[in-house]
PDB file of C-alpha atoms in Angstrom:
ATOM      1  CA  MET A   1     -15.245 -21.233 -33.126  1.00 73.00           C
ATOM      2  CA  ALA A   2     -15.314 -23.305 -36.315  1.00 76.00           C
ATOM      3  CA  ASP A   3     -19.134 -23.329 -36.314  1.00 82.00           C
ATOM      4  CA  VAL A   4     -19.262 -19.531 -36.079  1.00 87.00           C
ATOM      5  CA  VAL A   5     -16.727 -19.148 -38.900  1.00 86.00           C
ATOM      6  CA  ARG A   6     -18.645 -21.607 -41.088  1.00 87.00           C
ATOM      7  CA  THR A   7     -21.855 -19.639 -40.527  1.00 90.00           C
ATOM      8  CA  LEU A   8     -20.086 -16.433 -41.519  1.00 95.00           C
ATOM      9  CA  PHE A   9     -18.048 -18.054 -44.306  1.00 95.00           C
ATOM     10  CA  PRO A  10     -19.736 -16.200 -47.226  1.00 96.00           C
ATOM     11  CA  ASN A  11     -19.169 -12.832 -45.537  1.00 97.00           C
ATOM     12  CA  ILE A  12     -15.566 -13.569 -44.582  1.00 97.00           C
ATOM     13  CA  PHE A  13     -14.655 -15.111 -47.938  1.00 98.00           C
ATOM     14  CA  SER A  14     -16.200 -12.193 -49.833  1.00 98.00           C
ATOM     15  CA  GLY A  15     -14.353  -9.655 -47.703  1.00 97.00           C
ATOM     16  CA  LEU A  16     -11.016 -11.373 -48.248  1.00 98.00           C
ATOM     17  CA  LEU A  17     -11.570 -11.890 -51.981  1.00 98.00           C
ATOM     18  CA  VAL A  18     -12.334  -8.234 -52.699  1.00 97.00           C
ATOM     19  CA  SER A  19      -9.531  -7.066 -50.399  1.00 96.00           C
ATOM     20  CA  LEU A  20      -6.983  -8.875 -52.585  1.00 96.00           C
ATOM     21  CA  THR A  21      -7.164  -5.962 -55.031  1.00 96.00           C
ATOM     22  CA  SER A  22      -8.281  -3.113 -52.780  1.00 94.00           C
ATOM     23  CA  GLY A  23      -4.950  -1.353 -53.200  1.00 90.00           C
ATOM     24  CA  MET A  24      -4.449  -1.988 -56.908  1.00 95.00           C
ATOM     25  CA  SER A  25      -4.855   0.254 -59.930  1.00 95.00           C
ATOM     26  CA  PHE A  26      -5.991  -1.276 -63.215  1.00 95.00           C
ATOM     27  CA  SER A  27      -5.738  -0.145 -66.817  1.00 94.00           C
ATOM     28  CA  LEU A  28      -6.359  -1.635 -70.243  1.00 91.00           C
ATOM     29  CA  PRO A  29      -3.306  -3.238 -71.868  1.00 86.00           C
ATOM     30  CA  SER A  30      -1.371  -1.552 -74.654  1.00 79.00           C
ATOM     31  CA  ASP A  31      -1.413  -3.033 -78.162  1.00 72.00           C
ATOM     32  CA  THR A  32       2.197  -4.177 -77.774  1.00 71.00           C
ATOM     33  CA  ASP A  33       1.795  -5.869 -74.382  1.00 75.00           C
ATOM     34  CA  ILE A  34       0.731  -9.361 -75.471  1.00 75.00           C
ATOM     35  CA  GLN A  35       0.805 -10.897 -71.990  1.00 77.00           C
ATOM     36  CA  SER A  36      -1.406  -8.168 -70.515  1.00 80.00           C
ATOM     37  CA  GLN A  37      -3.765  -8.438 -73.497  1.00 81.00           C
ATOM     38  CA  GLN A  38      -4.293 -12.092 -72.639  1.00 84.00           C
ATOM     39  CA  ARG A  39      -5.141 -11.111 -69.055  1.00 87.00           C
ATOM     40  CA  GLY A  40      -7.251  -8.129 -70.143  1.00 86.00           C
ATOM     41  CA  PHE A  41      -5.479  -5.582 -67.956  1.00 91.00           C
ATOM     42  CA  THR A  42      -2.310  -4.296 -66.378  1.00 91.00           C
ATOM     43  CA  ALA A  43      -2.204  -3.875 -62.608  1.00 93.00           C
ATOM     44  CA  GLY A  44      -0.018  -2.271 -59.993  1.00 92.00           C
ATOM     45  CA  PHE A  45      -0.071  -1.675 -56.244  1.00 90.00           C
ATOM     46  CA  ASP A  46      -0.841   1.862 -55.118  1.00 89.00           C
ATOM     47  CA  ALA A  47       1.581   1.555 -52.162  1.00 86.00           C
ATOM     48  CA  ASP A  48       3.633  -0.937 -50.140  1.00 85.00           C
ATOM     49  CA  THR A  49       0.791  -1.153 -47.631  1.00 87.00           C
ATOM     50  CA  SER A  50      -1.432  -2.435 -50.451  1.00 87.00           C
ATOM     51  CA  ARG A  51       1.043  -5.234 -51.165  1.00 91.00           C
ATOM     52  CA  SER A  52       1.076  -6.130 -47.476  1.00 93.00           C
ATOM     53  CA  LEU A  53      -2.747  -6.226 -47.439  1.00 94.00           C
ATOM     54  CA  ASN A  54      -2.721  -8.607 -50.401  1.00 94.00           C
ATOM     55  CA  GLU A  55      -0.333 -10.957 -48.574  1.00 95.00           C
ATOM     56  CA  ARG A  56      -2.444 -10.950 -45.405  1.00 96.00           C
ATOM     57  CA  CYS A  57      -5.571 -11.736 -47.430  1.00 97.00           C
ATOM     58  CA  VAL A  58      -3.943 -14.787 -48.985  1.00 97.00           C
ATOM     59  CA  ARG A  59      -2.781 -16.106 -45.602  1.00 97.00           C
ATOM     60  CA  SER A  60      -6.255 -15.518 -44.169  1.00 97.00           C
ATOM     61  CA  LEU A  61      -7.988 -17.292 -47.057  1.00 97.00           C
ATOM     62  CA  LYS A  62      -5.792 -20.337 -46.535  1.00 96.00           C
ATOM     63  CA  ALA A  63      -6.509 -20.344 -42.794  1.00 95.00           C
ATOM     64  CA  LEU A  64     -10.247 -19.876 -43.453  1.00 96.00           C
ATOM     65  CA  PHE A  65     -10.591 -23.099 -45.451  1.00 95.00           C
ATOM     66  CA  GLU A  66      -8.554 -25.061 -42.942  1.00 93.00           C
ATOM     67  CA  LEU A  67     -10.605 -23.725 -40.024  1.00 92.00           C
ATOM     68  CA  ILE A  68     -13.947 -24.823 -41.504  1.00 91.00           C
ATOM     69  CA  GLY A  69     -12.604 -28.284 -42.310  1.00 89.00           C
ATOM     70  CA  GLN A  70     -12.128 -27.823 -46.064  1.00 90.00           C
ATOM     71  CA  SER A  71      -8.435 -28.578 -46.112  1.00 89.00           C
ATOM     72  CA  ASP A  72      -9.011 -30.361 -49.446  1.00 92.00           C
ATOM     73  CA  ILE A  73      -9.472 -26.951 -51.080  1.00 94.00           C
ATOM     74  CA  SER A  74      -6.387 -25.578 -49.350  1.00 93.00           C
ATOM     75  CA  ASP A  75      -4.371 -28.677 -50.293  1.00 94.00           C
ATOM     76  CA  GLN A  76      -5.488 -28.395 -53.924  1.00 94.00           C
ATOM     77  CA  MET A  77      -4.377 -24.760 -53.982  1.00 96.00           C
ATOM     78  CA  VAL A  78      -0.996 -25.767 -52.571  1.00 95.00           C
ATOM     79  CA  MET A  79      -0.639 -28.522 -55.169  1.00 96.00           C
ATOM     80  CA  VAL A  80      -1.239 -26.186 -58.148  1.00 96.00           C
ATOM     81  CA  GLY A  81       0.562 -23.202 -56.662  1.00 96.00           C
ATOM     82  CA  GLY A  82      -2.685 -21.274 -56.280  1.00 96.00           C
ATOM     83  CA  TRP A  83      -1.865 -19.503 -53.023  1.00 97.00           C
ATOM     84  CA  GLN A  84       1.391 -18.227 -54.461  1.00 96.00           C
ATOM     85  CA  GLN A  85      -0.360 -16.999 -57.603  1.00 96.00           C
ATOM     86  CA  LEU A  86      -2.878 -15.017 -55.558  1.00 96.00           C
ATOM     87  CA  LEU A  87       0.015 -12.905 -54.327  1.00 93.00           C
ATOM     88  CA  GLU A  88       1.093  -9.729 -56.110  1.00 88.00           C
ATOM     89  CA  VAL A  89      -0.416  -8.278 -59.287  1.00 88.00           C
ATOM     90  CA  GLY A  90      -0.640 -11.685 -60.986  1.00 88.00           C
ATOM     91  CA  PHE A  91      -3.537 -12.610 -58.703  1.00 95.00           C
ATOM     92  CA  ASP A  92      -6.007 -13.379 -61.505  1.00 96.00           C
ATOM     93  CA  GLN A  93      -4.722 -16.883 -62.229  1.00 96.00           C
ATOM     94  CA  GLY A  94      -4.837 -17.571 -58.500  1.00 97.00           C
ATOM     95  CA  VAL A  95      -8.522 -16.574 -58.434  1.00 98.00           C
ATOM     96  CA  VAL A  96      -9.176 -18.959 -61.331  1.00 98.00           C
ATOM     97  CA  LEU A  97      -7.475 -21.812 -59.460  1.00 97.00           C
ATOM     98  CA  LEU A  98      -9.419 -20.972 -56.291  1.00 97.00           C
ATOM     99  CA  ALA A  99     -12.723 -21.109 -58.188  1.00 97.00           C
ATOM    100  CA  GLN A 100     -11.748 -24.465 -59.689  1.00 96.00           C
ATOM    101  CA  ALA A 101     -10.867 -25.872 -56.273  1.00 96.00           C
ATOM    102  CA  MET A 102     -14.142 -24.656 -54.757  1.00 95.00           C
ATOM    103  CA  THR A 103     -16.298 -26.071 -57.571  1.00 94.00           C
ATOM    104  CA  ALA A 104     -14.582 -29.444 -57.193  1.00 89.00           C
ATOM    105  CA  SER A 105     -16.178 -29.740 -53.749  1.00 80.00           C
ATOM    106  CA  ALA A 106     -19.275 -27.653 -54.411  1.00 71.00           C
ATOM    107  CA  GLY A 107     -21.925 -27.541 -51.757  1.00 72.00           C
ATOM    108  CA  ASP A 108     -23.836 -25.292 -49.422  1.00 79.00           C
ATOM    109  CA  ASP A 109     -20.825 -23.032 -48.813  1.00 88.00           C
ATOM    110  CA  LEU A 110     -20.478 -22.229 -52.521  1.00 93.00           C
ATOM    111  CA  PHE A 111     -24.235 -21.666 -52.884  1.00 94.00           C
ATOM    112  CA  LYS A 112     -24.310 -19.125 -50.053  1.00 95.00           C
ATOM    113  CA  THR A 113     -21.044 -17.532 -51.149  1.00 96.00           C
ATOM    114  CA  VAL A 114     -22.287 -16.831 -54.677  1.00 97.00           C
ATOM    115  CA  HIS A 115     -25.486 -15.316 -53.298  1.00 97.00           C
ATOM    116  CA  TYR A 116     -23.451 -13.045 -51.038  1.00 98.00           C
ATOM    117  CA  LEU A 117     -21.010 -11.993 -53.777  1.00 98.00           C
ATOM    118  CA  VAL A 118     -23.924 -11.117 -56.068  1.00 98.00           C
ATOM    119  CA  SER A 119     -25.421  -8.943 -53.343  1.00 97.00           C
ATOM    120  CA  GLN A 120     -22.120  -7.100 -52.840  1.00 97.00           C
ATOM    121  CA  ILE A 121     -20.743  -6.491 -56.324  1.00 97.00           C
ATOM    122  CA  LEU A 122     -22.594  -3.202 -56.877  1.00 96.00           C
ATOM    123  CA  ARG A 123     -21.697  -1.914 -53.409  1.00 95.00           C
ATOM    124  CA  ILE A 124     -17.913  -2.054 -53.629  1.00 96.00           C
ATOM    125  CA  GLN A 125     -15.167  -0.179 -55.441  1.00 96.00           C
ATOM    126  CA  ASP A 126     -14.518  -1.129 -59.042  1.00 97.00           C
ATOM    127  CA  CYS A 127     -11.016  -2.426 -58.251  1.00 96.00           C
ATOM    128  CA  GLN A 128     -12.576  -4.764 -55.680  1.00 97.00           C
ATOM    129  CA  ALA A 129     -15.090  -6.103 -58.199  1.00 98.00           C
ATOM    130  CA  VAL A 130     -12.330  -7.391 -60.493  1.00 98.00           C
ATOM    131  CA  PRO A 131     -11.628 -10.648 -58.566  1.00 98.00           C
ATOM    132  CA  ILE A 132     -15.378 -11.321 -58.243  1.00 99.00           C
ATOM    133  CA  ILE A 133     -15.804 -11.011 -62.020  1.00 98.00           C
ATOM    134  CA  ILE A 134     -12.877 -13.368 -62.640  1.00 98.00           C
ATOM    135  CA  PHE A 135     -14.256 -15.780 -60.019  1.00 98.00           C
ATOM    136  CA  PHE A 136     -17.723 -15.726 -61.642  1.00 98.00           C
ATOM    137  CA  GLY A 137     -16.239 -16.259 -65.101  1.00 98.00           C
ATOM    138  CA  GLU A 138     -14.545 -19.452 -63.964  1.00 97.00           C
ATOM    139  CA  LEU A 139     -17.674 -20.645 -62.140  1.00 97.00           C
ATOM    140  CA  LEU A 140     -19.622 -20.415 -65.418  1.00 96.00           C
ATOM    141  CA  LYS A 141     -17.447 -23.223 -66.788  1.00 95.00           C
ATOM    142  CA  ALA A 142     -18.386 -25.581 -63.938  1.00 94.00           C
ATOM    143  CA  PRO A 143     -21.383 -27.957 -64.280  1.00 92.00           C
ATOM    144  CA  CYS A 144     -22.067 -27.625 -60.552  1.00 92.00           C
ATOM    145  CA  LEU A 145     -23.185 -24.004 -61.026  1.00 93.00           C
ATOM    146  CA  SER A 146     -26.225 -25.178 -62.971  1.00 90.00           C
ATOM    147  CA  GLU A 147     -26.816 -28.019 -60.507  1.00 90.00           C
ATOM    148  CA  LEU A 148     -26.941 -25.460 -57.685  1.00 92.00           C
ATOM    149  CA  GLY A 149     -29.343 -23.281 -59.691  1.00 92.00           C
ATOM    150  CA  LEU A 150     -26.896 -20.366 -59.739  1.00 94.00           C
ATOM    151  CA  THR A 151     -26.130 -19.929 -63.446  1.00 94.00           C
ATOM    152  CA  ASP A 152     -28.736 -17.288 -64.259  1.00 93.00           C
ATOM    153  CA  MET A 153     -27.943 -15.397 -61.058  1.00 95.00           C
ATOM    154  CA  VAL A 154     -24.249 -15.159 -61.979  1.00 97.00           C
ATOM    155  CA  ILE A 155     -24.997 -14.177 -65.589  1.00 95.00           C
ATOM    156  CA  ASN A 156     -27.454 -11.470 -64.544  1.00 95.00           C
ATOM    157  CA  SER A 157     -24.954 -10.137 -62.013  1.00 97.00           C
ATOM    158  CA  LEU A 158     -22.242  -9.892 -64.676  1.00 97.00           C
ATOM    159  CA  MET A 159     -24.570  -8.144 -67.120  1.00 96.00           C
ATOM    160  CA  ARG A 160     -25.715  -5.665 -64.485  1.00 96.00           C
ATOM    161  CA  TYR A 161     -22.131  -4.823 -63.624  1.00 97.00           C
ATOM    162  CA  LEU A 162     -21.210  -4.592 -67.297  1.00 95.00           C
ATOM    163  CA  CYS A 163     -23.819  -1.849 -67.723  1.00 92.00           C
ATOM    164  CA  TRP A 164     -23.217  -0.297 -64.286  1.00 93.00           C
ATOM    165  CA  TYR A 165     -22.477   3.436 -64.471  1.00 88.00           C
ATOM    166  CA  ASP A 166     -19.454   3.085 -62.185  1.00 91.00           C
ATOM    167  CA  SER A 167     -17.808   0.131 -63.935  1.00 95.00           C
ATOM    168  CA  SER A 168     -14.409   0.766 -65.514  1.00 96.00           C
ATOM    169  CA  PRO A 169     -13.210  -0.285 -68.995  1.00 95.00           C
ATOM    170  CA  VAL A 170     -11.188  -3.073 -67.346  1.00 96.00           C
ATOM    171  CA  SER A 171     -14.101  -4.533 -65.362  1.00 97.00           C
ATOM    172  CA  GLN A 172     -16.335  -4.241 -68.439  1.00 96.00           C
ATOM    173  CA  LEU A 173     -13.807  -6.153 -70.532  1.00 96.00           C
ATOM    174  CA  LEU A 174     -13.459  -8.845 -67.870  1.00 97.00           C
ATOM    175  CA  SER A 175     -17.257  -9.137 -67.644  1.00 97.00           C
ATOM    176  CA  ILE A 176     -17.463  -9.785 -71.393  1.00 97.00           C
ATOM    177  CA  ARG A 177     -14.711 -12.378 -71.150  1.00 96.00           C
ATOM    178  CA  ALA A 178     -16.578 -14.026 -68.288  1.00 97.00           C
ATOM    179  CA  LEU A 179     -19.800 -14.126 -70.322  1.00 96.00           C
ATOM    180  CA  ILE A 180     -17.978 -15.972 -73.125  1.00 95.00           C
ATOM    181  CA  ASN A 181     -18.107 -19.016 -70.833  1.00 94.00           C
ATOM    182  CA  ILE A 182     -21.917 -19.144 -71.030  1.00 91.00           C
ATOM    183  CA  ASP A 183     -23.659 -22.085 -72.643  1.00 85.00           C
ATOM    184  CA  PHE A 184     -25.739 -20.042 -75.089  1.00 82.00           C
ATOM    185  CA  GLY A 185     -27.909 -23.030 -75.944  1.00 73.00           C
ATOM    186  CA  ALA A 186     -30.260 -22.182 -73.068  1.00 70.00           C
ATOM    187  CA  ARG A 187     -33.146 -20.145 -74.511  1.00 64.00           C
ATOM    188  CA  GLN A 188     -34.100 -18.306 -71.345  1.00 67.00           C
ATOM    189  CA  ARG A 189     -30.774 -16.496 -71.050  1.00 71.00           C
ATOM    190  CA  CYS A 190     -29.875 -16.165 -74.736  1.00 77.00           C
ATOM    191  CA  TRP A 191     -32.160 -13.226 -75.583  1.00 83.00           C
ATOM    192  CA  SER A 192     -31.047 -10.878 -72.822  1.00 86.00           C
ATOM    193  CA  VAL A 193     -27.335 -11.563 -73.346  1.00 90.00           C
ATOM    194  CA  THR A 194     -27.605 -11.078 -77.120  1.00 90.00           C
ATOM    195  CA  ASP A 195     -29.456  -7.811 -76.602  1.00 91.00           C
ATOM    196  CA  VAL A 196     -26.706  -6.481 -74.323  1.00 93.00           C
ATOM    197  CA  LEU A 197     -23.894  -7.590 -76.643  1.00 93.00           C
ATOM    198  CA  VAL A 198     -25.486  -5.939 -79.674  1.00 94.00           C
ATOM    199  CA  SER A 199     -26.069  -2.684 -77.798  1.00 92.00           C
ATOM    200  CA  LEU A 200     -22.395  -2.576 -76.762  1.00 93.00           C
ATOM    201  CA  LEU A 201     -21.233  -2.627 -80.385  1.00 91.00           C
ATOM    202  CA  GLY A 202     -22.790   0.767 -81.048  1.00 75.00           C
ATOM    203  CA  ASN A 203     -20.451   2.777 -78.810  1.00 82.00           C
ATOM    204  CA  PRO A 204     -17.679   4.539 -80.801  1.00 81.00           C
ATOM    205  CA  GLU A 205     -15.711   5.109 -77.584  1.00 85.00           C
ATOM    206  CA  ASN A 206     -15.081   1.381 -77.093  1.00 90.00           C
ATOM    207  CA  SER A 207     -11.424   0.375 -77.040  1.00 90.00           C
ATOM    208  CA  ASP A 208     -10.211  -2.064 -79.688  1.00 91.00           C
ATOM    209  CA  VAL A 209      -9.587  -4.785 -77.101  1.00 92.00           C
ATOM    210  CA  PHE A 210     -13.135  -4.387 -75.744  1.00 94.00           C
ATOM    211  CA  THR A 211     -14.691  -4.439 -79.231  1.00 95.00           C
ATOM    212  CA  ARG A 212     -12.797  -7.625 -80.058  1.00 95.00           C
ATOM    213  CA  ALA A 213     -14.043  -9.263 -76.865  1.00 95.00           C
ATOM    214  CA  VAL A 214     -17.665  -8.316 -77.630  1.00 97.00           C
ATOM    215  CA  LEU A 215     -17.382  -9.659 -81.185  1.00 97.00           C
ATOM    216  CA  SER A 216     -15.803 -12.890 -79.949  1.00 96.00           C
ATOM    217  CA  CYS A 217     -18.591 -13.394 -77.411  1.00 96.00           C
ATOM    218  CA  LEU A 218     -21.204 -12.591 -80.059  1.00 95.00           C
ATOM    219  CA  GLN A 219     -19.732 -15.164 -82.442  1.00 95.00           C
ATOM    220  CA  LYS A 220     -19.999 -17.880 -79.799  1.00 93.00           C
ATOM    221  CA  ASN A 221     -23.557 -16.751 -79.139  1.00 92.00           C
ATOM    222  CA  ILE A 222     -24.473 -16.976 -82.839  1.00 92.00           C
ATOM    223  CA  LEU A 223     -22.992 -20.471 -83.134  1.00 91.00           C
ATOM    224  CA  GLU A 224     -24.589 -21.938 -79.997  1.00 90.00           C
ATOM    225  CA  ALA A 225     -27.927 -20.167 -79.557  1.00 89.00           C
ATOM    226  CA  PRO A 226     -31.160 -21.523 -81.059  1.00 88.00           C
ATOM    227  CA  ALA A 227     -31.580 -19.988 -84.520  1.00 87.00           C
ATOM    228  CA  GLU A 228     -34.966 -18.476 -83.696  1.00 87.00           C
ATOM    229  CA  MET A 229     -33.364 -16.517 -80.855  1.00 88.00           C
ATOM    230  CA  ILE A 230     -30.743 -14.971 -83.156  1.00 90.00           C
ATOM    231  CA  ARG A 231     -32.882 -14.111 -86.204  1.00 90.00           C
ATOM    232  CA  PRO A 232     -34.535 -11.028 -84.639  1.00 91.00           C
ATOM    233  CA  PHE A 233     -31.059  -9.524 -84.147  1.00 93.00           C
ATOM    234  CA  LEU A 234     -29.569 -10.283 -87.582  1.00 93.00           C
ATOM    235  CA  ASN A 235     -30.106  -6.905 -89.254  1.00 92.00           C
ATOM    236  CA  THR A 236     -29.010  -4.972 -86.180  1.00 94.00           C
ATOM    237  CA  ILE A 237     -25.854  -7.041 -85.737  1.00 95.00           C
ATOM    238  CA  LEU A 238     -24.977  -6.635 -89.409  1.00 94.00           C
ATOM    239  CA  SER A 239     -25.459  -2.867 -89.314  1.00 93.00           C
ATOM    240  CA  ARG A 240     -23.271  -2.623 -86.194  1.00 95.00           C
ATOM    241  CA  ILE A 241     -20.369  -4.651 -87.586  1.00 95.00           C
ATOM    242  CA  GLN A 242     -20.288  -3.110 -91.092  1.00 93.00           C
ATOM    243  CA  PRO A 243     -18.302  -0.008 -89.997  1.00 92.00           C
ATOM    244  CA  LEU A 244     -15.771  -2.329 -88.355  1.00 93.00           C
ATOM    245  CA  PHE A 245     -14.765  -4.082 -91.595  1.00 91.00           C
ATOM    246  CA  GLY A 246     -12.404  -1.202 -92.324  1.00 87.00           C
ATOM    247  CA  ALA A 247     -11.385  -0.546 -88.721  1.00 86.00           C
ATOM    248  CA  GLY A 248      -7.953   0.894 -88.046  1.00 84.00           C
ATOM    249  CA  SER A 249      -7.128  -2.189 -85.992  1.00 89.00           C
ATOM    250  CA  GLU A 250      -6.505  -5.291 -88.098  1.00 91.00           C
ATOM    251  CA  GLN A 251      -7.641  -7.479 -85.194  1.00 92.00           C
ATOM    252  CA  VAL A 252     -10.995  -5.669 -84.934  1.00 94.00           C
ATOM    253  CA  SER A 253     -11.491  -5.917 -88.698  1.00 94.00           C
ATOM    254  CA  VAL A 254     -10.761  -9.651 -88.623  1.00 95.00           C
ATOM    255  CA  GLU A 255     -13.203 -10.272 -85.743  1.00 96.00           C
ATOM    256  CA  ALA A 256     -15.926  -8.293 -87.565  1.00 96.00           C
ATOM    257  CA  LEU A 257     -15.400 -10.262 -90.782  1.00 96.00           C
ATOM    258  CA  GLN A 258     -15.506 -13.547 -88.865  1.00 96.00           C
ATOM    259  CA  THR A 259     -18.787 -12.417 -87.307  1.00 97.00           C
ATOM    260  CA  LEU A 260     -20.162 -11.700 -90.803  1.00 96.00           C
ATOM    261  CA  GLU A 261     -19.173 -15.191 -91.920  1.00 94.00           C
ATOM    262  CA  LYS A 262     -21.195 -16.695 -89.075  1.00 94.00           C
ATOM    263  CA  LEU A 263     -24.166 -14.411 -89.773  1.00 93.00           C
ATOM    264  CA  ALA A 264     -24.200 -15.596 -93.395  1.00 91.00           C
ATOM    265  CA  THR A 265     -25.396 -19.015 -92.249  1.00 88.00           C
ATOM    266  CA  PHE A 266     -28.789 -17.336 -91.691  1.00 87.00           C
ATOM    267  CA  GLY A 267     -29.090 -16.299 -95.355  1.00 71.00           C
ATOM    268  CA  GLU A 268     -32.376 -18.145 -95.977  1.00 72.00           C
ATOM    269  CA  SER A 269     -34.413 -14.968 -95.383  1.00 72.00           C
ATOM    270  CA  SER A 270     -34.841 -12.878 -98.563  1.00 72.00           C
ATOM    271  CA  ASP A 271     -34.594  -9.634 -96.595  1.00 81.00           C
ATOM    272  CA  PHE A 272     -31.377 -10.701 -94.912  1.00 85.00           C
ATOM    273  CA  GLN A 273     -30.025 -12.005 -98.233  1.00 82.00           C
ATOM    274  CA  ARG A 274     -30.307  -8.472 -99.615  1.00 85.00           C
ATOM    275  CA  GLN A 275     -28.445  -7.168 -96.588  1.00 87.00           C
ATOM    276  CA  LEU A 276     -25.702  -9.737 -97.121  1.00 87.00           C
ATOM    277  CA  HIS A 277     -25.402  -8.984-100.841  1.00 84.00           C
ATOM    278  CA  ALA A 278     -24.897  -5.306-100.030  1.00 88.00           C
ATOM    279  CA  ASN A 279     -21.604  -6.281 -98.413  1.00 88.00           C
ATOM    280  CA  ILE A 280     -20.127  -8.101-101.403  1.00 86.00           C
ATOM    281  CA  VAL A 281     -18.473  -5.077-103.033  1.00 86.00           C
ATOM    282  CA  PRO A 282     -16.962  -3.798 -99.750  1.00 88.00           C
ATOM    283  CA  LEU A 283     -15.610  -7.297 -99.106  1.00 89.00           C
ATOM    284  CA  LEU A 284     -14.031  -7.462-102.556  1.00 83.00           C
ATOM    285  CA  LEU A 285     -12.416  -4.087-101.939  1.00 86.00           C
ATOM    286  CA  HIS A 286     -11.021  -5.319 -98.633  1.00 84.00           C
ATOM    287  CA  LEU A 287      -9.212  -8.064-100.553  1.00 80.00           C
ATOM    288  CA  ASP A 288      -6.845  -5.346-101.756  1.00 81.00           C
ATOM    289  CA  THR A 289      -4.900  -5.258 -98.515  1.00 80.00           C
ATOM    290  CA  LYS A 290      -1.519  -6.392 -97.259  1.00 77.00           C
ATOM    291  CA  SER A 291      -3.054  -8.212 -94.302  1.00 83.00           C
ATOM    292  CA  GLU A 292      -3.043 -11.952 -94.951  1.00 83.00           C
ATOM    293  CA  LYS A 293      -5.509 -12.581 -92.111  1.00 89.00           C
ATOM    294  CA  THR A 294      -7.958  -9.964 -93.432  1.00 89.00           C
ATOM    295  CA  ILE A 295      -7.822 -11.487 -96.918  1.00 85.00           C
ATOM    296  CA  GLN A 296      -8.482 -14.960 -95.534  1.00 85.00           C
ATOM    297  CA  CYS A 297     -11.474 -13.708 -93.520  1.00 90.00           C
ATOM    298  CA  CYS A 298     -12.888 -11.834 -96.528  1.00 88.00           C
ATOM    299  CA  CYS A 299     -12.593 -15.003 -98.605  1.00 84.00           C
ATOM    300  CA  ALA A 300     -14.361 -17.068 -95.967  1.00 86.00           C
ATOM    301  CA  ALA A 301     -17.166 -14.500 -95.611  1.00 91.00           C
ATOM    302  CA  LEU A 302     -17.693 -14.239 -99.394  1.00 88.00           C
ATOM    303  CA  GLN A 303     -17.785 -17.994 -99.799  1.00 83.00           C
ATOM    304  CA  MET A 304     -20.300 -18.352 -96.980  1.00 88.00           C
ATOM    305  CA  ILE A 305     -22.533 -15.573 -98.356  1.00 87.00           C
ATOM    306  CA  PHE A 306     -22.767 -17.111-101.825  1.00 80.00           C
ATOM    307  CA  SER A 307     -23.048 -20.638-100.478  1.00 82.00           C
ATOM    308  CA  SER A 308     -25.922 -19.751 -98.143  1.00 75.00           C
ATOM    309  CA  THR A 309     -27.834 -17.777-100.773  1.00 68.00           C
ATOM    310  CA  GLY A 310     -27.406 -20.419-103.489  1.00 69.00           C
ATOM    311  CA  SER A 311     -25.760 -18.050-105.999  1.00 70.00           C
ATOM    312  CA  THR A 312     -23.774 -20.726-107.817  1.00 73.00           C
ATOM    313  CA  LYS A 313     -22.647 -18.569-110.739  1.00 75.00           C
ATOM    314  CA  ALA A 314     -21.588 -15.693-108.496  1.00 71.00           C
ATOM    315  CA  CYS A 315     -19.804 -18.116-106.209  1.00 72.00           C
ATOM    316  CA  SER A 316     -17.870 -19.449-109.200  1.00 76.00           C
ATOM    317  CA  LEU A 317     -16.871 -15.926-110.249  1.00 73.00           C
ATOM    318  CA  VAL A 318     -15.628 -15.140-106.781  1.00 69.00           C
ATOM    319  CA  GLU A 319     -13.695 -18.419-106.674  1.00 73.00           C
ATOM    320  CA  ARG A 320     -11.889 -17.494-109.917  1.00 75.00           C
ATOM    321  CA  TYR A 321     -11.159 -14.021-108.578  1.00 67.00           C
ATOM    322  CA  LEU A 322      -9.727 -15.481-105.385  1.00 67.00           C
ATOM    323  CA  GLU A 323      -7.678 -18.033-107.317  1.00 73.00           C
ATOM    324  CA  ALA A 324      -6.124 -15.205-109.336  1.00 71.00           C
ATOM    325  CA  LEU A 325      -5.053 -13.616-106.067  1.00 64.00           C
ATOM    326  CA  GLY A 326      -3.745 -16.906-104.761  1.00 65.00           C
ATOM    327  CA  TRP A 327      -6.118 -16.902-101.747  1.00 55.00           C
ATOM    328  CA  SER A 328      -8.743 -19.464-102.751  1.00 56.00           C
TER     329      SER A 328
END
């Protein structure tokens, strides 16, 4: 019996994982719901039968690991309260803990399971894809994923689902948050991820929370990726973030200005220097705001622009201007 279950482990595990949320409805969090913003979504059961299904899935997952002789994973989940957290609509932290427990004893089961999940993610309902995305996001933090040769497979799967016609705003947001865990220093994956992130910034229908996530991921990309992989995207990134400096959402504006500050480190190109200088006046105008965070980000961006382009006199003038405002 145990041998049969072990052989079918990827199929059984996948079925139970996606069934955790089969009866849930997801939506993006409101601006005032801080806890849901941290999670990236709000969730609720469609019916009492959906709650019962969730409970049976958790019991079955626990029994599955014990049956195949991986009680260490089950014990770890018990120790950190993982099984309990998989229950109800707060399942996401439970999925994170499950991924951590499985990577701690990574082996052939995890290798086959990831392959199977990748093959299934485009064949299931969007609500069922949510736990897979969260699971993949946590796996990207684990060194064993690279050791098993699975990193690129997981990244490509997340990017495909991100651009999938049937993916919801919630699953798209979670995919971006999962991709933030990438080590962007690897050249072979940097180009494709950067290309996708930049293309996502051009959609005016994006929610504020999604735009912030894309900008945050892009900033990490800019900081970690080899410079030669980022330079071809500089002008496009700059043109995409410029309209966001004056966004209605203070948080979006701040993320866009922080992205500009990081772009300014590439100011050695004369063409890009001209592009950066074109933003000086708008940045000075944005200093006339009541938002302390926006002012601080404008200051940082201005200082980086003049520092990177070697404009000592202009930098001094800006410093005096900022001192007069009390924000230097």
